[in-house]
Coordinates of C-alpha atoms and ligand atoms in Angstrom, one line a residue:
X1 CA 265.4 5.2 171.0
X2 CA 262.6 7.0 168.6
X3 CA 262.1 10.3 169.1
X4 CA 258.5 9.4 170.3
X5 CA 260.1 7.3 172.9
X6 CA 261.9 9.8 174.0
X7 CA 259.1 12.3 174.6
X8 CA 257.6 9.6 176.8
X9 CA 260.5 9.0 178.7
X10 CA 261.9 12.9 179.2
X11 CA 259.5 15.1 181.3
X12 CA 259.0 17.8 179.1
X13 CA 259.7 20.7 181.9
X14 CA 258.4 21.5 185.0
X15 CA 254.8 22.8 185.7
X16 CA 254.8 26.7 185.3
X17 CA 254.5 28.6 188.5
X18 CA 250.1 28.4 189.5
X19 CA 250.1 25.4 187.2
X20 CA 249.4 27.6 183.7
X21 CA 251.4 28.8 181.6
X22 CA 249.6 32.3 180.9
X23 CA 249.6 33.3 177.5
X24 CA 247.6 36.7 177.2
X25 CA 248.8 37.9 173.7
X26 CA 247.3 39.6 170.9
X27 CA 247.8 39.5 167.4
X28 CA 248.6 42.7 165.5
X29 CA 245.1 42.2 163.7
X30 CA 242.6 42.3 166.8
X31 CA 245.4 45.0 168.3
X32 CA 244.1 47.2 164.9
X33 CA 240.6 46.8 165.2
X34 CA 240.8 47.7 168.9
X35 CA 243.2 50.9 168.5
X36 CA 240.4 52.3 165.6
X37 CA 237.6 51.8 168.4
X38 CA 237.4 54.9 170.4
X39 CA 239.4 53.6 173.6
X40 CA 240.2 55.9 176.4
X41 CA 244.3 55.8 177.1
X42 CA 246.8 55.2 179.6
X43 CA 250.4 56.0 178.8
X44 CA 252.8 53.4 180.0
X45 CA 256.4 54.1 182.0
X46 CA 259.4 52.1 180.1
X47 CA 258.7 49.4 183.0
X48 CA 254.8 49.5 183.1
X49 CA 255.7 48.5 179.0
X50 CA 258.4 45.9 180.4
X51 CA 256.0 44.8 183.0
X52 CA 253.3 44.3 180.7
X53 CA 255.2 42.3 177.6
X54 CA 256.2 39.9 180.5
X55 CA 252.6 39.7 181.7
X56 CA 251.6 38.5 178.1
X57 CA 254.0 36.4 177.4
X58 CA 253.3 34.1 180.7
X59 CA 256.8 35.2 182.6
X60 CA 254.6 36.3 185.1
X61 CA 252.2 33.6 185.4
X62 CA 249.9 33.0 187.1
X63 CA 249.5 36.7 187.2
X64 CA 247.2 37.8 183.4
X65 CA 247.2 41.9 184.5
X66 CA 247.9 43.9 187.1
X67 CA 247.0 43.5 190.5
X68 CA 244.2 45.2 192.4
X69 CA 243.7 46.4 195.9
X70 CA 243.6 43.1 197.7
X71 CA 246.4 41.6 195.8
X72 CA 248.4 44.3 196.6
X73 CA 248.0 43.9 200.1
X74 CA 248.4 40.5 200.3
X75 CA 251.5 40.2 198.3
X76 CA 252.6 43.3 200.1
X77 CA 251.9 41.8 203.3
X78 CA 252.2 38.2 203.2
X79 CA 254.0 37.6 199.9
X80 CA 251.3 35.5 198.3
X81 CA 248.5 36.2 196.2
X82 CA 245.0 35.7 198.1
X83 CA 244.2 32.3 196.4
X84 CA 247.4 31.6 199.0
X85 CA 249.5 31.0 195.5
X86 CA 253.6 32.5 196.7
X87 CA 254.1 36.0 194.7
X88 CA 256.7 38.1 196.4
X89 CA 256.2 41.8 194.6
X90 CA 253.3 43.4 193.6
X91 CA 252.2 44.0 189.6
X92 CA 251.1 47.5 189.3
X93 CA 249.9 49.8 186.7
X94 CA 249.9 54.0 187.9
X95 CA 247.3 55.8 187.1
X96 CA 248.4 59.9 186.7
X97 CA 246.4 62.2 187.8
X98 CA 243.4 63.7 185.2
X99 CA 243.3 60.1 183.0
X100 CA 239.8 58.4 183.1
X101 CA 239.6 54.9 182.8
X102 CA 237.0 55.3 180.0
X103 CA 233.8 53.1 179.6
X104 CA 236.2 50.0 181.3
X105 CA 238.8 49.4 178.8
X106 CA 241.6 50.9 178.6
X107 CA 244.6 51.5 175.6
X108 CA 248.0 50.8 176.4
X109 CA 250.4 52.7 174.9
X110 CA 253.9 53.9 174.7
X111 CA 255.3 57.9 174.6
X112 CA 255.6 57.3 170.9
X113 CA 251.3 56.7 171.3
X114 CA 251.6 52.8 169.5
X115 CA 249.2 50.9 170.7
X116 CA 251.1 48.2 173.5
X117 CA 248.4 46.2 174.6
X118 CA 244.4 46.6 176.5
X119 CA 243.5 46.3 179.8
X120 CA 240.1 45.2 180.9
X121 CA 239.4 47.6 183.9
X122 CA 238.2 45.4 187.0
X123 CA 239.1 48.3 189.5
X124 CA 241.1 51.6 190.4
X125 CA 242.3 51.9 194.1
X126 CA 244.7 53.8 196.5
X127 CA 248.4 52.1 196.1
X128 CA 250.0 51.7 200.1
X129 CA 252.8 52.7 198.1
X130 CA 254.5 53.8 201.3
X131 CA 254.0 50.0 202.7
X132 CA 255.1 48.3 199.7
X133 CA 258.5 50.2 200.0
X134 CA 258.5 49.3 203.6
X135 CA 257.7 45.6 203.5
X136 CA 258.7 44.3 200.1
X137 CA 262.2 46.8 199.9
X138 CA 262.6 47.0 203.7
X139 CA 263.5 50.6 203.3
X140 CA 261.4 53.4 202.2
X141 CA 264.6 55.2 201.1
X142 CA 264.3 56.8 198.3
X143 CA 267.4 56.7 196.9
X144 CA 267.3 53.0 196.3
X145 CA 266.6 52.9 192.7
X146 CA 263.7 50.5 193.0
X147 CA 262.0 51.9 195.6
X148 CA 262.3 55.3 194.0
X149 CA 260.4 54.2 191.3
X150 CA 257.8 53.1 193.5
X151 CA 257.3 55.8 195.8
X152 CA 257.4 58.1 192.2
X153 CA 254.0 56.1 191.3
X154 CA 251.1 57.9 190.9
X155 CA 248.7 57.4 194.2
X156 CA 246.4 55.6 192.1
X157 CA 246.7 52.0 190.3
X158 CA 244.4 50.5 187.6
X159 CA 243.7 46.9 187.9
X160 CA 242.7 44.5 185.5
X161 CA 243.9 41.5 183.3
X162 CA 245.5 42.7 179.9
X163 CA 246.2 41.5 176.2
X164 CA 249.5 42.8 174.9
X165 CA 250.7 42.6 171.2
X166 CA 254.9 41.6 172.1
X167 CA 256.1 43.8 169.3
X168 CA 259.8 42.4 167.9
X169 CA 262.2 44.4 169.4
X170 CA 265.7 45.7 167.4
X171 CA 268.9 45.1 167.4
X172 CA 270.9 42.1 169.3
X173 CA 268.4 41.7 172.3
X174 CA 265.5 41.2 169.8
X175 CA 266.0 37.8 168.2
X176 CA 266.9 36.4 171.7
X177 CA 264.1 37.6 173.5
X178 CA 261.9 34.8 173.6
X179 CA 258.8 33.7 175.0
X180 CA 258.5 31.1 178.2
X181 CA 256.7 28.7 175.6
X182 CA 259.7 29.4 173.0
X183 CA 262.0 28.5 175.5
X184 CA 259.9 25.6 176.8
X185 CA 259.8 24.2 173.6
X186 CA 263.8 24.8 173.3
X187 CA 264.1 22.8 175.5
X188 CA 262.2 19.8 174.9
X189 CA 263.8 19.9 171.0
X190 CA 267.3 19.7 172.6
X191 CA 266.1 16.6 175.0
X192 CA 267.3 18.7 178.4
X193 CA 265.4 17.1 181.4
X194 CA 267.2 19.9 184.1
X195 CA 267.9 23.2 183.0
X196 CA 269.4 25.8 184.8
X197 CA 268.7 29.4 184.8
X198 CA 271.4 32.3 185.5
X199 CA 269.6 35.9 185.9
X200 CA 272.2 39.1 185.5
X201 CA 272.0 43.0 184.5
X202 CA 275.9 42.7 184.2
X203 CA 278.1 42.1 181.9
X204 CA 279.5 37.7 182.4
X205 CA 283.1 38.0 183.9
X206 CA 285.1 34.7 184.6
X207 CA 283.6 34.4 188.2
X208 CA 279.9 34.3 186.6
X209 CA 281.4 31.7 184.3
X210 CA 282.5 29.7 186.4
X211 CA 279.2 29.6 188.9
X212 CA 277.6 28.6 185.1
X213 CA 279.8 26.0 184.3
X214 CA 279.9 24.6 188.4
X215 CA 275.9 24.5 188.0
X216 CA 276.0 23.0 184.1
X217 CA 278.4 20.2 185.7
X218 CA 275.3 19.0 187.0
X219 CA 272.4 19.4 184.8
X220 CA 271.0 19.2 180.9
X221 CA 271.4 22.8 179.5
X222 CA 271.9 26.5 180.7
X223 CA 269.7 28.9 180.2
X224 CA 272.0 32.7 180.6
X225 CA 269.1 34.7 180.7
X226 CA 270.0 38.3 180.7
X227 CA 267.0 40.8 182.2
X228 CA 267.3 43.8 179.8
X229 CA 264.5 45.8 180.6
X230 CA 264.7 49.3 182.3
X231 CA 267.7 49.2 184.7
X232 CA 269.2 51.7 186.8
X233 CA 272.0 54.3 185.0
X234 CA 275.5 53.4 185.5
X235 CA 274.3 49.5 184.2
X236 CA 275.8 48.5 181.1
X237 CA 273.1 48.7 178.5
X238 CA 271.6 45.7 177.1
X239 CA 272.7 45.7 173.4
X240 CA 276.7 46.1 174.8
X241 CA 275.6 43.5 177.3
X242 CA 274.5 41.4 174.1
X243 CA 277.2 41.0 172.5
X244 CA 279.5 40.3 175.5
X245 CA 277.5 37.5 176.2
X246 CA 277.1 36.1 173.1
X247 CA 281.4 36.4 173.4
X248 CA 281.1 34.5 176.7
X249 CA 279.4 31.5 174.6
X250 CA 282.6 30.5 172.9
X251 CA 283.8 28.8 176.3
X252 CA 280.6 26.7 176.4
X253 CA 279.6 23.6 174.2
X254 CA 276.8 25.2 171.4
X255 CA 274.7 22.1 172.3
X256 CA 274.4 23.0 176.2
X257 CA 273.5 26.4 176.2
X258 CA 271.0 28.8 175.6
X259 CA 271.0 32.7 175.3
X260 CA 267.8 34.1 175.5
X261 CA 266.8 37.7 177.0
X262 CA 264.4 38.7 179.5
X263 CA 261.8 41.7 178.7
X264 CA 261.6 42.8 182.2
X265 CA 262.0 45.8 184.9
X266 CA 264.9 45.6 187.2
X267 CA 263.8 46.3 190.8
X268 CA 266.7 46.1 193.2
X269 CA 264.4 44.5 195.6
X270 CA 267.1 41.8 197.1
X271 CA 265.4 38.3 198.8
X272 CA 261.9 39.5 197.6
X273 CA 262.9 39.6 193.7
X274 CA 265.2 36.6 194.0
X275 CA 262.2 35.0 194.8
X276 CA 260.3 36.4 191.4
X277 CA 263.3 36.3 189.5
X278 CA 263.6 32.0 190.2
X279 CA 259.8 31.8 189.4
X280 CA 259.8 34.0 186.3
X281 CA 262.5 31.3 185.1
X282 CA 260.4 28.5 186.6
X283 CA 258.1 29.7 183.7
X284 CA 260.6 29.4 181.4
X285 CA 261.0 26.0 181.8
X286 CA 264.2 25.6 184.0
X287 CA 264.5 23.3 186.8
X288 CA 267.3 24.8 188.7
X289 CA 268.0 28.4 189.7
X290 CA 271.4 30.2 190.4
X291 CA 271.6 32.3 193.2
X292 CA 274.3 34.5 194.0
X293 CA 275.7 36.7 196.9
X294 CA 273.2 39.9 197.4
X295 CA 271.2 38.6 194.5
X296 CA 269.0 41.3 192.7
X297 CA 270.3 43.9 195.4
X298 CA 272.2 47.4 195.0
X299 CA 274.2 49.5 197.1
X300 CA 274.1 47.8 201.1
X301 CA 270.6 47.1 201.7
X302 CA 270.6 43.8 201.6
X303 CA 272.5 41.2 204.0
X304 CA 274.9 39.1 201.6
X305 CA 273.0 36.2 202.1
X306 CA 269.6 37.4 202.7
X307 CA 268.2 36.3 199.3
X308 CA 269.8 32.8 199.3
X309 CA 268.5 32.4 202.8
X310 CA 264.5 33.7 201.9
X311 CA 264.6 31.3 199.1
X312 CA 265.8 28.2 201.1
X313 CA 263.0 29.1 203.3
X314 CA 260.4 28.2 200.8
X315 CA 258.6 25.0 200.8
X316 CA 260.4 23.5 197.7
X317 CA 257.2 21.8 196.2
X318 CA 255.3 25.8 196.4
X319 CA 258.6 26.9 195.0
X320 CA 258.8 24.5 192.3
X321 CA 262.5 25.2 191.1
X322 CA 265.6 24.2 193.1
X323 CA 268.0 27.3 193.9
X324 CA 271.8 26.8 194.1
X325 CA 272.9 28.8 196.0
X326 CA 276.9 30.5 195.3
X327 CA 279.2 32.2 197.1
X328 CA 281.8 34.7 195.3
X329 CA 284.3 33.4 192.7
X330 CA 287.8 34.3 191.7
X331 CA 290.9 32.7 190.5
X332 CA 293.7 31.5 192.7
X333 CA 297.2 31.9 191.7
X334 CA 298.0 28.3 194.0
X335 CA 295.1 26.3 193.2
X336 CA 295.3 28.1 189.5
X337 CA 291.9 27.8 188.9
X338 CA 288.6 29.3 189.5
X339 CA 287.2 28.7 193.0
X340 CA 285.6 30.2 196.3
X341 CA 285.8 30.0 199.7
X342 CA 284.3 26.8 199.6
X343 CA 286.9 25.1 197.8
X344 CA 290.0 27.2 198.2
X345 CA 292.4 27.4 201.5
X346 CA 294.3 29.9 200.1
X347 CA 294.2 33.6 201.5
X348 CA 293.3 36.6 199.6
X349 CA 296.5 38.0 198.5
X350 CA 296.5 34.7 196.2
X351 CA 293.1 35.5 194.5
X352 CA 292.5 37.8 191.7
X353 CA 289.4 39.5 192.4
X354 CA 288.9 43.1 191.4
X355 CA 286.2 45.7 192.8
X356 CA 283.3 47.0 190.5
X357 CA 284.4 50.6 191.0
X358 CA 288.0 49.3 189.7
X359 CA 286.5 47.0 186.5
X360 CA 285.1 50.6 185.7
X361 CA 287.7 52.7 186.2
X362 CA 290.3 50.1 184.6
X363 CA 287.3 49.5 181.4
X364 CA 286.7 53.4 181.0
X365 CA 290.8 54.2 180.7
X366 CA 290.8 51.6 178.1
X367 CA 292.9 48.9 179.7
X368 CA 292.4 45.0 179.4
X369 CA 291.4 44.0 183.3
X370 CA 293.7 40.6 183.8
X371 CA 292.4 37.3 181.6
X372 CA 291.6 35.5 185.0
X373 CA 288.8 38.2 185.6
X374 CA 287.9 38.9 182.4
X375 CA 287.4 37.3 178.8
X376 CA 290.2 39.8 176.7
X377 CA 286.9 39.4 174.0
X378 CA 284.3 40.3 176.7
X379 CA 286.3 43.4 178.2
X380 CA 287.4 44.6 174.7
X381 CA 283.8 45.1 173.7
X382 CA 283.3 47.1 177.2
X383 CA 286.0 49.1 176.4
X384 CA 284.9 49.9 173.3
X385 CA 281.2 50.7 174.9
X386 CA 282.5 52.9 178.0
X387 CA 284.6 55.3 175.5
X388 CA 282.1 55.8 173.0
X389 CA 279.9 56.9 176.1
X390 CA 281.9 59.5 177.4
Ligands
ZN1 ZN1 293.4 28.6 196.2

């Protein structure tokens, strides 16, 4: 078979989510000539600048800036954009107290005061910030990291579709923090058809592997796509995280994986960001989504199942990428394997499963949690990580 036969015969990935993939970049060229103007600007919050990279890159499409009043309230409300297009959290950019929006343009910019991107000003409106805490957290308690960060908004948003220069970022995370078209294209070049798509903030133990591996039995490739933008503290920071994956990718065939990293805000927002976490991958080209117990949730807010049970809901044609949905793994000393509930008899006392309070305290007194939880590799660079911390 040519290669052009190929290409004829291997769909080339899935349509992106609104049928577009948005690309709303800008070169460092017309990013110059725009920061020498005199341009009023807005200072952006470490996941305003995370929001907006994922914005230009087309993560986020169909969204090409941040949403305005009646976005707000209908992905708010209803979960949808008003075109009727599913969109489970709402895009939005604070606007503090005392900053003017200019004559309608607007500078992006980071603390450091480098030019991030420019946002065409369509509108400035009062944020329901108290509702969007309410209906897309279900709590307005604000010690749940996400909805901290929302209720800590400024009263005001600015709305209005952006260009964003995606400057290359350092260290390990940088090279592997690639576009949706990049990924897109990744995948076409290896020939994968299905793709499946694993989101974490955590470091990869065995029972992650395994849920990989279970889901890679099935389909072309795997895309482990770590989210490494602003996270709550206590998470194991990205570059660490890094380099434990790329540790983890010794136990899969080169051919049949891909590590890539995902420029984005964590939000703790349970069922509603499993939903925008399996469409942001949608964008990236996969086919298949994994979903885990109390995906994208913290603390107990979230019923174990709530996320796997919103997404099922879902038309699957709106949806447009198929979730697999997991239950917890561990290793069993009778089957002597990986397994869960769903394929193991065996009662607790025969698994090895360890709490996340204990993988801390075990990681930060230096000693090796067992090989059936842990890659030795994957814990030794934790170690290593936790005591330089403290
Ligand atoms: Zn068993």
């Amino acid at each position: 078979m040519t290669i052009s036969e190929q290409t004829l015969t291997r769909p080339r990935g899935g349509l992106p989510h609104g049928g577009v993939l948005v690309d709303r970049r800008l070169d460092a060229d017309e990013a110059a000539s725009l920061a020498s103007g005199r341009l009023a600007s807005l200072v952006l919050t470490a996941a305003e600048a995370a929001d907006l990279r994922a914005l230009a890159s087309g993560a986020y499409s169909p969204l090409a800036g941040f949403l305005g009043a009646k976005e707000h309230q209908s992905v708010t409300e209803q979960m949808r954009l008003p075109d009727g297009t599913l969109w489970p959290i709402p895009v939005c950019l604070g606007l503090p107290e005392g900053v003017g929006v200019g004559d309608g343009r607007l500078g992006l910019r980071d603390a450091a005061g480098r030019l991030l991107g420019v946002l065409e000003v369509t509108e400035v409106f009062e944020r329901d910030r108290q509702a969007e805490a309410e209906l897309v957290y279900g709590t307005t308690d604000p010690d749940h990291p996400g909805v901290a960060r929302v209720l800590g908004a400024p009263a005001r948003a600015v709305a209005g579709p952006i260009q964003a220069v995606l400057q290359p970022l350092s260290g390990p995370v940088g090279s592997r923090a690639l576009t949706p078209a990049q990924t897109r294209a990744a995948f076409a070049e290896r020939g994968w058809a299905t793709i499946v798509g694993f989101q974490t903030r955590n470091p990869v133990h065995r029972a992650h592997e395994y849920l990989m591996k279970c889901a890679l039995e099935m389909v072309d490739g795997l895309l482990l796509h770590p989210l490494v933008g602003p996270t709550k503290d206590g998470d194991v920071p990205a570059e660490v995280r890094m380099r434990a994956y790329e540790a983890v990718l010794g136990y899969f065939p080169p051919a049949r994986v891909l590590l890539a990293a995902l420029v984005a805000p964590m939000r703790y927002a349970g069922p509603r960001e499993a939903v925008l976490h399996a469409l942001v991958r949608k964008n990236y080209g996969c086919s298949h989504f994994i979903v885990g117990r109390d995906h994208a949730g913290v603390a107990s807010y979230y019923g174990t199942y709530a996320a796997q049970q919103l997404l099922a809901s879902l038309d699957p044609a709106e949806l447009g990428i198929t979730p697999l949905a997991f239950d917890n793994a561990f290793y069993c000393r009778r089957c002597l394997s990986m397994a869960t509930a769903k394929t193991c008899p065996h009662p607790e006392r025969d698994h090895v499963a360890l709490s996340g309070t204990q993988v801390r305290a075990m990681l930060a007194a230096g000693q090796l949690p067992p090989p059936e939880f842990s890659r030795p590799q994957v814990a030794e660079l934790l170690i290593a990580a936790s005591q330089a911390r403290s």
